[in-house]
Coordinates of C-alpha atoms (C1' of nucleotides) in Angstrom, one line a residue:
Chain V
X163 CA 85.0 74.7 92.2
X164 CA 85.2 77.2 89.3
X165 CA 88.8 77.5 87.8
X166 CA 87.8 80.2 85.8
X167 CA 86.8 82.4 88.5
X168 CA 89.7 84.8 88.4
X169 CA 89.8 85.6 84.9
X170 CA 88.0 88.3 83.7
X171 CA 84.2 88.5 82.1
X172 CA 86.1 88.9 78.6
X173 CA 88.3 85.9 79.3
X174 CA 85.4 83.3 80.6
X175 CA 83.5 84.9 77.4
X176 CA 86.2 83.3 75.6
X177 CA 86.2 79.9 76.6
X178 CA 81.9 80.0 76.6
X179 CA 81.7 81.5 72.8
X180 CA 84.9 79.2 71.3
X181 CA 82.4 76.1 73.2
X182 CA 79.4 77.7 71.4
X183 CA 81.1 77.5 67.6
X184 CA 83.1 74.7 68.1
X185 CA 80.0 72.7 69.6
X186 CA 78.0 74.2 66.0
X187 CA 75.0 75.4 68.8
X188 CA 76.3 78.4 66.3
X189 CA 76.6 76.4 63.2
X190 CA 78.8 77.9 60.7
X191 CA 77.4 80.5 58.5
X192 CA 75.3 82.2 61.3
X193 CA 75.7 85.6 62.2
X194 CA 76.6 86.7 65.8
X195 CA 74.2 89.3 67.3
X196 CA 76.0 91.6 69.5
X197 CA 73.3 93.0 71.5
X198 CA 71.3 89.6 72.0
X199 CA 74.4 87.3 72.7
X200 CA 75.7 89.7 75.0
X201 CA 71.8 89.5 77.4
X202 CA 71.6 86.1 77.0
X203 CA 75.0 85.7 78.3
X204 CA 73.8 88.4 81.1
X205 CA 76.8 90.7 80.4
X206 CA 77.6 94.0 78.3
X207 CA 78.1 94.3 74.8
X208 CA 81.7 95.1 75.9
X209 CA 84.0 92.4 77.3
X210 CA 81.5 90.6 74.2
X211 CA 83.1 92.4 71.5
X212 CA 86.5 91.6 72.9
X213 CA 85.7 88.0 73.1
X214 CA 84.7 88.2 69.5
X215 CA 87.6 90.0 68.4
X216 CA 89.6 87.8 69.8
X217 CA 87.8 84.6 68.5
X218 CA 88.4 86.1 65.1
X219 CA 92.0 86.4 66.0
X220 CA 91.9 82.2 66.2
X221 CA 90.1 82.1 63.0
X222 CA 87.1 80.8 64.7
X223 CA 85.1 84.0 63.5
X224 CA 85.3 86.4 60.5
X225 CA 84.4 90.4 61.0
X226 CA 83.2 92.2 58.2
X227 CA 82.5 95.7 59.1
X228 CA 79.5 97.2 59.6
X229 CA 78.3 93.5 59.7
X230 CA 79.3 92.1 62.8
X231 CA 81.1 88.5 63.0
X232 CA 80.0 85.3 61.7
X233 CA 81.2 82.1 62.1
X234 CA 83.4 81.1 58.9
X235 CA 82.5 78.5 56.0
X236 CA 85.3 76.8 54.3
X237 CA 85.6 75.8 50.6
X238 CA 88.0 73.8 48.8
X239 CA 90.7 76.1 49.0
X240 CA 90.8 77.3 52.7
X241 CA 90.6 73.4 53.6
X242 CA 93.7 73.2 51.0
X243 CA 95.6 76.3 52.2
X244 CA 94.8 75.1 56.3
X245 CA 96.1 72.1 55.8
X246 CA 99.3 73.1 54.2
X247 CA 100.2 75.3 57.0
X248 CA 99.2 72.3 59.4
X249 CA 101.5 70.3 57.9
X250 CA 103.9 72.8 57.7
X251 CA 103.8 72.8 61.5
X252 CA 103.7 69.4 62.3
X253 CA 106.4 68.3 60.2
X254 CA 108.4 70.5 61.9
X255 CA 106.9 69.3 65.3
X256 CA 107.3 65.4 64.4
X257 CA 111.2 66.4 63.7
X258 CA 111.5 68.1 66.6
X259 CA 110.1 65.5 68.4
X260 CA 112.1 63.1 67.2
X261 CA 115.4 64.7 68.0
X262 CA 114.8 65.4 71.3
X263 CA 112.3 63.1 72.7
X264 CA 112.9 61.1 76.4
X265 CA 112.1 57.8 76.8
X266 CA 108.8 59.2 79.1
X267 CA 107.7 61.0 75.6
X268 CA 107.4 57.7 73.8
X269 CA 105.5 55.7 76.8
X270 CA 103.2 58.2 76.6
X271 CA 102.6 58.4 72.6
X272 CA 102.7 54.4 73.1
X273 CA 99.7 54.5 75.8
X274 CA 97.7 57.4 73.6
X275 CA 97.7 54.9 70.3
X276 CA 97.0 51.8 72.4
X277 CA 94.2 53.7 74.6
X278 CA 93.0 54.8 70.4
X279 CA 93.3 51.1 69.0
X280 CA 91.1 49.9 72.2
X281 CA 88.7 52.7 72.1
X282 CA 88.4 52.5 68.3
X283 CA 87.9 48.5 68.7
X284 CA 85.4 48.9 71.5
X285 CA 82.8 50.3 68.8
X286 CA 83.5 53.9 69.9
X287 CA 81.9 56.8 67.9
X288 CA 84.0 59.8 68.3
X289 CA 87.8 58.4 69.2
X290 CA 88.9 62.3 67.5
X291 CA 89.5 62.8 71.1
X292 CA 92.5 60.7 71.2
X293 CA 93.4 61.8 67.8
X294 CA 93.3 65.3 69.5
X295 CA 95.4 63.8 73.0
X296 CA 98.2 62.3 70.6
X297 CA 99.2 65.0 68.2
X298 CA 99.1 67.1 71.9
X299 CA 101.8 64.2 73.3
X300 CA 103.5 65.1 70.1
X301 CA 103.6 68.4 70.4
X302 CA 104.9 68.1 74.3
X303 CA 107.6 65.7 73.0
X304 CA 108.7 68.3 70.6
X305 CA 109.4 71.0 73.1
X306 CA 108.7 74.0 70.9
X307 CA 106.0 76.4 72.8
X308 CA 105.4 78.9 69.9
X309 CA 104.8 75.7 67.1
X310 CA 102.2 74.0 69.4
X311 CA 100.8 77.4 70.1
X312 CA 100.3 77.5 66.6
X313 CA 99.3 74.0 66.1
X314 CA 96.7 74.3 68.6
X315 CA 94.8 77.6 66.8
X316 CA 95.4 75.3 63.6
X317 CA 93.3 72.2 65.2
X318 CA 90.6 74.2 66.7
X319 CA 90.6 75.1 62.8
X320 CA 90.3 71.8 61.8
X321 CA 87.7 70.9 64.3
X322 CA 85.5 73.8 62.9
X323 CA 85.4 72.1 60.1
X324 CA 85.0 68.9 61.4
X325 CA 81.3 69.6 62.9
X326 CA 78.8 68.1 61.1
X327 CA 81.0 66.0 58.9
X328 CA 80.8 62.3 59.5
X329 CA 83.2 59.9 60.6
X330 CA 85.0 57.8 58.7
X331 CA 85.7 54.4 60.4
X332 CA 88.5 52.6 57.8
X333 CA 90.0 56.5 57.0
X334 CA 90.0 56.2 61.0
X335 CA 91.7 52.8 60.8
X336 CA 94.3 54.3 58.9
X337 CA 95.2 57.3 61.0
X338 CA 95.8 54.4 63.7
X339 CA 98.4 52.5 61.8
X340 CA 99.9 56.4 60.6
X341 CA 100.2 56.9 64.6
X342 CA 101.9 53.7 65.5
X343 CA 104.6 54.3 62.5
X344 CA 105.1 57.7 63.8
X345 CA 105.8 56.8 67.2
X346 CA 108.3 54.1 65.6
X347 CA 109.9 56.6 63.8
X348 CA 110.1 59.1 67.0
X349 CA 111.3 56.1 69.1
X350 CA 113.8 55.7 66.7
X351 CA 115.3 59.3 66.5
X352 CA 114.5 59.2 62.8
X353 CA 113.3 62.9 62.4
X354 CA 113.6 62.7 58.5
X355 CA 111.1 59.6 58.5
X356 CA 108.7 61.4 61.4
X357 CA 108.3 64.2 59.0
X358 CA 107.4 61.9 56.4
X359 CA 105.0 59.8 58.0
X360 CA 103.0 63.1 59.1
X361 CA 103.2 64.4 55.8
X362 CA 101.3 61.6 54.6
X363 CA 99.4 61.4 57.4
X364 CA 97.8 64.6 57.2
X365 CA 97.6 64.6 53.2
X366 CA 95.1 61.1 53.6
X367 CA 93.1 63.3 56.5
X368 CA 92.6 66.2 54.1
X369 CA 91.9 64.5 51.5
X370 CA 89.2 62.7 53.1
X371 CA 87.8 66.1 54.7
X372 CA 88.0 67.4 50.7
X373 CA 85.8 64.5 49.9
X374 CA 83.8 64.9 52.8
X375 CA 82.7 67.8 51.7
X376 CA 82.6 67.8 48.2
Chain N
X85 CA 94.4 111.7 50.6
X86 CA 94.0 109.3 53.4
X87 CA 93.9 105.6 52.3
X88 CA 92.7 104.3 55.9
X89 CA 89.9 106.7 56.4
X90 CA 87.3 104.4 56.0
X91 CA 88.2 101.9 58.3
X92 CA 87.1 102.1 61.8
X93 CA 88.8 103.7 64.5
X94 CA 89.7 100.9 66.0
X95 CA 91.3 99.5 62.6
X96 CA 93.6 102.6 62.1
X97 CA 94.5 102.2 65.8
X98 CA 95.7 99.0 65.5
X99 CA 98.3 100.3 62.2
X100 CA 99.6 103.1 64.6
X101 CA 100.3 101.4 67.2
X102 CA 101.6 98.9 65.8
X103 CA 104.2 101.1 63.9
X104 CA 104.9 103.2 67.6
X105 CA 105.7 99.5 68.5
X106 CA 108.0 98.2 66.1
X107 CA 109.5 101.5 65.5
X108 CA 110.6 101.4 69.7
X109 CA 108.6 104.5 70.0
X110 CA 107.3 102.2 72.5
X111 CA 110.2 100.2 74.0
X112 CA 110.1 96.9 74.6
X113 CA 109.3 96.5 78.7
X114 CA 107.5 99.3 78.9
X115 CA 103.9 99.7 79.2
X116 CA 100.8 101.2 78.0
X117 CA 99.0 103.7 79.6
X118 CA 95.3 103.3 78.6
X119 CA 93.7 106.6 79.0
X120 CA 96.9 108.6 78.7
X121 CA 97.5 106.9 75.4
X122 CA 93.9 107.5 74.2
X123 CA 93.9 111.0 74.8
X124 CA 97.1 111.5 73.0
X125 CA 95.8 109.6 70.0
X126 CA 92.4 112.0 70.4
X127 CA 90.2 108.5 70.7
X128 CA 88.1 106.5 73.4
X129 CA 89.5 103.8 75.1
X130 CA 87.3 101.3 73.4
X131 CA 88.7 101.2 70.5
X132 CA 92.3 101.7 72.2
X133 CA 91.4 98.4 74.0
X134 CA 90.5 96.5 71.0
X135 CA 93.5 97.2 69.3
X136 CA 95.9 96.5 71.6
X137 CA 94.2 92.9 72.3
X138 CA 94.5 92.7 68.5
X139 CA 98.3 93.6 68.5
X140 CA 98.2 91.2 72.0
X141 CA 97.3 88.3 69.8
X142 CA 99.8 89.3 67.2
X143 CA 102.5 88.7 69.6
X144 CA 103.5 92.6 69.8
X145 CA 101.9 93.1 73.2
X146 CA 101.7 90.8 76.3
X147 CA 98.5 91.3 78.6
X148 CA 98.9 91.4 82.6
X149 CA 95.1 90.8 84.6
X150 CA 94.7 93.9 85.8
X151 CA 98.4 95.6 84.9
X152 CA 97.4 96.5 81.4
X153 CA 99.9 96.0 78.4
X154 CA 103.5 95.8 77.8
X155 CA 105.4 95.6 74.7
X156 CA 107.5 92.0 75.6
X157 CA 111.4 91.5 75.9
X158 CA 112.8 88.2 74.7
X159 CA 115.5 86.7 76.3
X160 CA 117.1 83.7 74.4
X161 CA 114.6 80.9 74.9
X162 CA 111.9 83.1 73.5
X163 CA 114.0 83.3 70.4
X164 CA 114.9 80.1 70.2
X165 CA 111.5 79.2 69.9
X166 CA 110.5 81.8 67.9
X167 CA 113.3 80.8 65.1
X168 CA 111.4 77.0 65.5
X169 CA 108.2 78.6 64.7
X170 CA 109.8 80.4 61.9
X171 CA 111.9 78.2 60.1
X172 CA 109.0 75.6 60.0
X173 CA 107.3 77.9 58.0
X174 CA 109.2 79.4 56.1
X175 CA 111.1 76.1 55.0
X176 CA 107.7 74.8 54.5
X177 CA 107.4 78.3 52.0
X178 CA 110.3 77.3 50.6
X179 CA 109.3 73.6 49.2
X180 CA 106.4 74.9 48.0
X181 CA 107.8 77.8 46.3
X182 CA 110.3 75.5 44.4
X183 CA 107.5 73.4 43.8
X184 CA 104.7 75.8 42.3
X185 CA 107.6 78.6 41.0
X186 CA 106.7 80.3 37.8
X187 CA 109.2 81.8 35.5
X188 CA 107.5 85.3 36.4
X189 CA 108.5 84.5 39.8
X190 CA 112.7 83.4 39.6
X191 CA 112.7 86.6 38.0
X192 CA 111.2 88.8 41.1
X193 CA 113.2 87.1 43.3
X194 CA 116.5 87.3 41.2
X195 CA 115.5 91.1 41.1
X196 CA 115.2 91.2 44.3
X197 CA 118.9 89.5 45.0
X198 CA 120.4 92.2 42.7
X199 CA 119.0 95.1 44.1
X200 CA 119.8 93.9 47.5
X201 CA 123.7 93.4 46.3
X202 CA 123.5 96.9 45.0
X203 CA 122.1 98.7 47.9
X204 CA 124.6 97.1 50.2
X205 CA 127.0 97.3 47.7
X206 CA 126.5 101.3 48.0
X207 CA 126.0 101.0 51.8
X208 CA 123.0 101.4 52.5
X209 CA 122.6 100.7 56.6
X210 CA 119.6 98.8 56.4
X211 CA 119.0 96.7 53.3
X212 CA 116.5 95.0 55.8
X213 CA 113.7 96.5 54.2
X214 CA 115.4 94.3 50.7
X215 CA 115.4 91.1 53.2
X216 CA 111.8 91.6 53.6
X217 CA 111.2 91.9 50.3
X218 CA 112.7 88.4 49.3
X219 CA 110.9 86.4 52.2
X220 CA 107.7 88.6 50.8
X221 CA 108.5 87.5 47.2
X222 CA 109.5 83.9 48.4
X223 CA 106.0 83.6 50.0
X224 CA 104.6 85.0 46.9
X225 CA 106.0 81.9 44.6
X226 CA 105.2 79.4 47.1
X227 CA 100.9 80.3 47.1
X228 CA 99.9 79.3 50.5
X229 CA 98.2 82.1 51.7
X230 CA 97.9 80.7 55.3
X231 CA 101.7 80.1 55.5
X232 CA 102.5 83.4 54.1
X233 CA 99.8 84.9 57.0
X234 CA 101.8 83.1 60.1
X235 CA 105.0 84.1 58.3
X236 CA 104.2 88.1 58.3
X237 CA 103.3 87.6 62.2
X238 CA 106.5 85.7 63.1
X239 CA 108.6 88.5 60.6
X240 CA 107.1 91.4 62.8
X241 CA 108.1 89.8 65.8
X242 CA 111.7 89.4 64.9
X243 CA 111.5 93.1 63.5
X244 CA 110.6 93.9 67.5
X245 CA 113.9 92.1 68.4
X246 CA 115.7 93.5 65.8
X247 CA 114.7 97.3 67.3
X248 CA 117.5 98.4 68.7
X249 CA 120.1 96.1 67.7
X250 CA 123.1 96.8 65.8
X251 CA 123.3 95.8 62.1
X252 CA 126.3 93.5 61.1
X253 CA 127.7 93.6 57.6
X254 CA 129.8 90.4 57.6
X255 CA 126.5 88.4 58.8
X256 CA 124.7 90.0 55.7
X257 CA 127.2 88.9 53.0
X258 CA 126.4 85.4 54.6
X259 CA 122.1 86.2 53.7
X260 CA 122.8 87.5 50.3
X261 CA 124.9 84.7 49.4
X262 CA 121.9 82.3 51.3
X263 CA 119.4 84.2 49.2
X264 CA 120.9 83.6 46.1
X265 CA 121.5 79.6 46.8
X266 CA 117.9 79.5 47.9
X267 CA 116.7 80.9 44.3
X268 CA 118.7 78.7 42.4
X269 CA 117.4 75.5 44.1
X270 CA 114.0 77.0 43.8
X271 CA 114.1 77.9 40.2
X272 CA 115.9 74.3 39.7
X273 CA 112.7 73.5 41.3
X274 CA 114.5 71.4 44.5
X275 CA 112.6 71.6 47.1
X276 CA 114.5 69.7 49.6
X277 CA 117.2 71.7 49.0
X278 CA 115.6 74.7 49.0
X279 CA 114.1 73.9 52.2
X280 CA 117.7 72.6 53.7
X281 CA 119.3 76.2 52.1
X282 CA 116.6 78.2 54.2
X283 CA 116.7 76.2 57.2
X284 CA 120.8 76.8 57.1
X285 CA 120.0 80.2 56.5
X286 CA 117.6 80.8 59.5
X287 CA 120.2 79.2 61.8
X288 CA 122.5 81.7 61.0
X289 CA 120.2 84.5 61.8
X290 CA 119.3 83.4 65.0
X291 CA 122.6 82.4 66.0
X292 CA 123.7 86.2 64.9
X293 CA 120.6 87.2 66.8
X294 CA 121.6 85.6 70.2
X295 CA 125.3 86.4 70.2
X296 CA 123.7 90.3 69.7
X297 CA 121.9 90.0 72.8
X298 CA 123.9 87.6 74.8
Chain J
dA253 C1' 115.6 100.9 112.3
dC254 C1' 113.0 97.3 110.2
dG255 C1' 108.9 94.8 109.1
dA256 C1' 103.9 94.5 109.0
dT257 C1' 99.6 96.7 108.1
dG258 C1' 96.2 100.2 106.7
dT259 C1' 95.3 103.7 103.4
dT260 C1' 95.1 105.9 99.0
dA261 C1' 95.7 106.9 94.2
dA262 C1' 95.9 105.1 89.7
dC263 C1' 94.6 102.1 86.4
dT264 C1' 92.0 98.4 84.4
dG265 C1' 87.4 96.1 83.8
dT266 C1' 82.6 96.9 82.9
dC267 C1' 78.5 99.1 81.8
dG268 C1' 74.7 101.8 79.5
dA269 C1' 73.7 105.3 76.0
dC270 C1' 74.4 107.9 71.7
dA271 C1' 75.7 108.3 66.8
dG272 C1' 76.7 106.6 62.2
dT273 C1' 76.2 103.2 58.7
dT274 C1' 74.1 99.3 56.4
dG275 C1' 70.7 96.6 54.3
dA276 C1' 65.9 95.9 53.5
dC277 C1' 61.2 97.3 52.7
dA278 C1' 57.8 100.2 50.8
dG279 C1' 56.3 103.6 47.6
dC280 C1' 56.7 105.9 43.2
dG281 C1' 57.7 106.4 38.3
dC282 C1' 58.1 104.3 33.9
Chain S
dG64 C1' 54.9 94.5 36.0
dC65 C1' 59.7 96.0 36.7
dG66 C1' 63.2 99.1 38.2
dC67 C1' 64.5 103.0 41.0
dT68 C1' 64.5 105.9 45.0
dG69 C1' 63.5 107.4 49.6
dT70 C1' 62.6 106.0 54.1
dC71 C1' 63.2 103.3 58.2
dA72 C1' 64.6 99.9 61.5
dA73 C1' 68.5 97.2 63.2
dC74 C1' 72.9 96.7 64.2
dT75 C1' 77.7 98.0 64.8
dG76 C1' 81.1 101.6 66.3
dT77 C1' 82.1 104.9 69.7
dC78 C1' 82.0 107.5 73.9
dG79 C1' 82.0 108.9 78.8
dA80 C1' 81.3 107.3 83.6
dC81 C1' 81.3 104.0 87.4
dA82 C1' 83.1 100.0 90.1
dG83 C1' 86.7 96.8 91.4
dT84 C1' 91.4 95.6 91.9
dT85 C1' 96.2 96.3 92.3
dA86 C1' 100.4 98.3 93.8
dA87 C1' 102.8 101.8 96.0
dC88 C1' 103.1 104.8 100.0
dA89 C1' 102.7 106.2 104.5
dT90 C1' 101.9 104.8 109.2
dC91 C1' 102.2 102.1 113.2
dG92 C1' 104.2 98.5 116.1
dT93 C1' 108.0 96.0 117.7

DNA sequence: ACGATGTTAACTGTCGACAGTTGACAGCGC
DNA sequence: GCGCTGTCAACTGTCGACAGTTAACATCGT
C-alpha cells in the first residue's frame, strides 16, 4: 500500500526531503546539492528544484542565489521572532478553542494529556510526539483551517530547531501541568484564561530552547 | 533603470504575476495557461512553473494534479477564516507595537491617520493604498519580523478579494476613526486595548466584506 | 433521442542538455 | 612572504522536447 502513489514525483519529493531535514540526515547548516540529491533520489533535477522551492516556502530551507538552498540555522533572534508569531497563533487558537469547543473536543485533549502524563511516567524519551498530538487536538477544537495551517508550518519550525537539542525532563514536567490547565480553561469556555495559559506556556518553552542553545 | 534585473527570471516572474493577479488581470476562477502564458511573458516554462508554485504557496494561486493553476474565489467560509488568521496576527502586532512603540513611531502612524483623513477628505477613491500604509507602519512599531511576514501574505489575499469590489465610504469613516483609537492606545502604550480596538476593527471589515459578496 | 464508450487534442509532468555565474585555486608581481 | 589577478571547475539557472494524463468531443449502441 503506497498512499502517496498518485501524487506527483515533485509532491512525494516533498514529503521525502521535509523527512530528510527534519530527521537532521541533513543537519542544519549543509548545503543541498542539486545535481547529486536529485541521482540519489533517481529523479531529475526538476520536480527537485520544486520540492526545494517549495520547502523554502515552509521555512525549512533558505535560497541564496547562485548558491543553491541550505538548510537554515537559527540564532537568538529568529528563535525570539518564531516564537512570537507562534504565540501569536496559538493564543488565538486556544481562544478559539475555547469558544467553540464540543464536549468530544475536550475528551480528546483529556485522553492526549493523560496518554502524555503515562508516557512521560513510563520513563519515555521523546513524549514531543504527544506534545505534537495535543496542540493538533487544539487546533481541531478551534476550528480555524487557515490558523492551524499556519501553526503547523510554525511547528515543523520549531522542530527544526529542536534536532539535536536535548530534552529536558522537569521543563517537560511543566509543559504537562501547562496542558492540564489549558484543557481546564477550554473545558470551562474561559477563552481569556486559555490565551493566558499558552502565552505562558510557550514563553517557558522558548525560553528553555534560548538556553538550550546558548 | 531596471531595479529587478539582477534577479533571476524566475524571481521577476513571480512580481509580475503576482501584480497581473492582484490587479484581476487574471480573474479570480480563471486559469493559467502554462505555455501560452510563457510565451507571452517571452520565458521558458521553468521558471513560469516555479513562480507560480511560489505564488501557489502564497495563497494567490490554487494547484489542481494535472489541471494546472487557478487564481482562487472565496466564498464566505474562506473569509471567515481568513479574517481568523488575520486578526490573530495583527492583534498580536498590535500588543506588541504598544508595547515596544517609540516616539519616532506614534508619529509615523499619526502621519499616516492625517494624511489618510485628508485624502478621503478630498475624495480620493481608494485611500486603500493609506490603509496599507498604517497596518505597514503598525507592523513597523511592533518589530516582529515574522508576524509582520504572515501579515503581508494574509494583506495580499484580502487585496485578491477586494479586486473587484465596490469601495464604501461610510464603512471607511468607521477605519479612520478605528485607526486613530488604535494609535492612541498604542502610544498610551495599552496593549490590551490596542489589541481589543484592532480586533473590533477587523470585525468590521469582514463583516463589510461579506455583506459585499453575499 | 439519450447514454455509454472510444478517440483525440491539449495541457501538465518530467527529463536531459546548454549557458551563465560564483567561488576557489594557482600563478604572478611586489 | 603577502596580496592581487587570471583561470578553471562546479553548480545553479534556463531552455526545448518527450511522455503521461485529463477532459472534451464524436461515435456507436440501445
Amino acid at each position: 500500500m503506497t498512499p502517496p502513489l498518485h501524487m506527483s514525483l515533485a509532491g512525494q519529493t516533498v514529503d521525502v526531503l521535509r523527512e530528510l531535514v527534519l530527521t537532521g540526515e541533513i543537519p542544519p547548516g549543509a548545503r543541498v546539492n542539486e545535481v547529486e540529491l536529485a541521482q540519489r533520489l533517481g529523479i531529475s533535477r526538476g520536480p527537485l528544484r520544486e520540492a526545494i522551492r517549495h520547502l523554502a516556502s515552509e521555512g525549512l530551507l533558505v535560497l541564496a542565489p547562485h548558491r543553491g538552498a541550505s538548510v537554515p540555522t537559527a540564532d537568538a533572534a529568529d528563535v525570539q521572532a518564531l516564537f512570537e508569531l507562534r504565540a501569536a497563533l496559538e493564543c488565538a487558537a486556544a481562544e478559539l478553542a475555547a469558544s467553540r469547543r464540543t464536549d468530544a473536543d475536550v475528551v480528546r485533549l483529556r485522553a492526549v494529556c493523560e496518554e502524555s502524563r503515562r508516557a512521560y511516567s513510563a520513563g519515555e524519551r521523546f513524549p514531543y510526539r504527544l506534545d505534537l498530538a495535543f496542540h493538533q487536538s487544539l487546533l481541531d477544537a478551534a476550528r480555524s483551517p487557515r490558523i492551524a495551517e499556519q501553526v503547523r508550518l510554525v511547528q515543523q519550525r520549531v522542530v527544526l530547531l529542536r534536532s539535536g537539542l536535548r530534552d529536558d525532563p522537569p521543563h517537560q514536567q511543566a509543559s504537562l501541568d501547562d496542558h492540564d490547565a489549558l484543557v481546564t480553561a477550554i473545558a470551562a469556555g474561559d477563552p481569556s484564561r486559555a490565551s493566558d495559559v499558552m502565552r505562558k506556556h510557550l514563553a517557558r518553552v522558548c525560553a528553555q530552547m534560548l538556553t538550550s542553545l546558548g
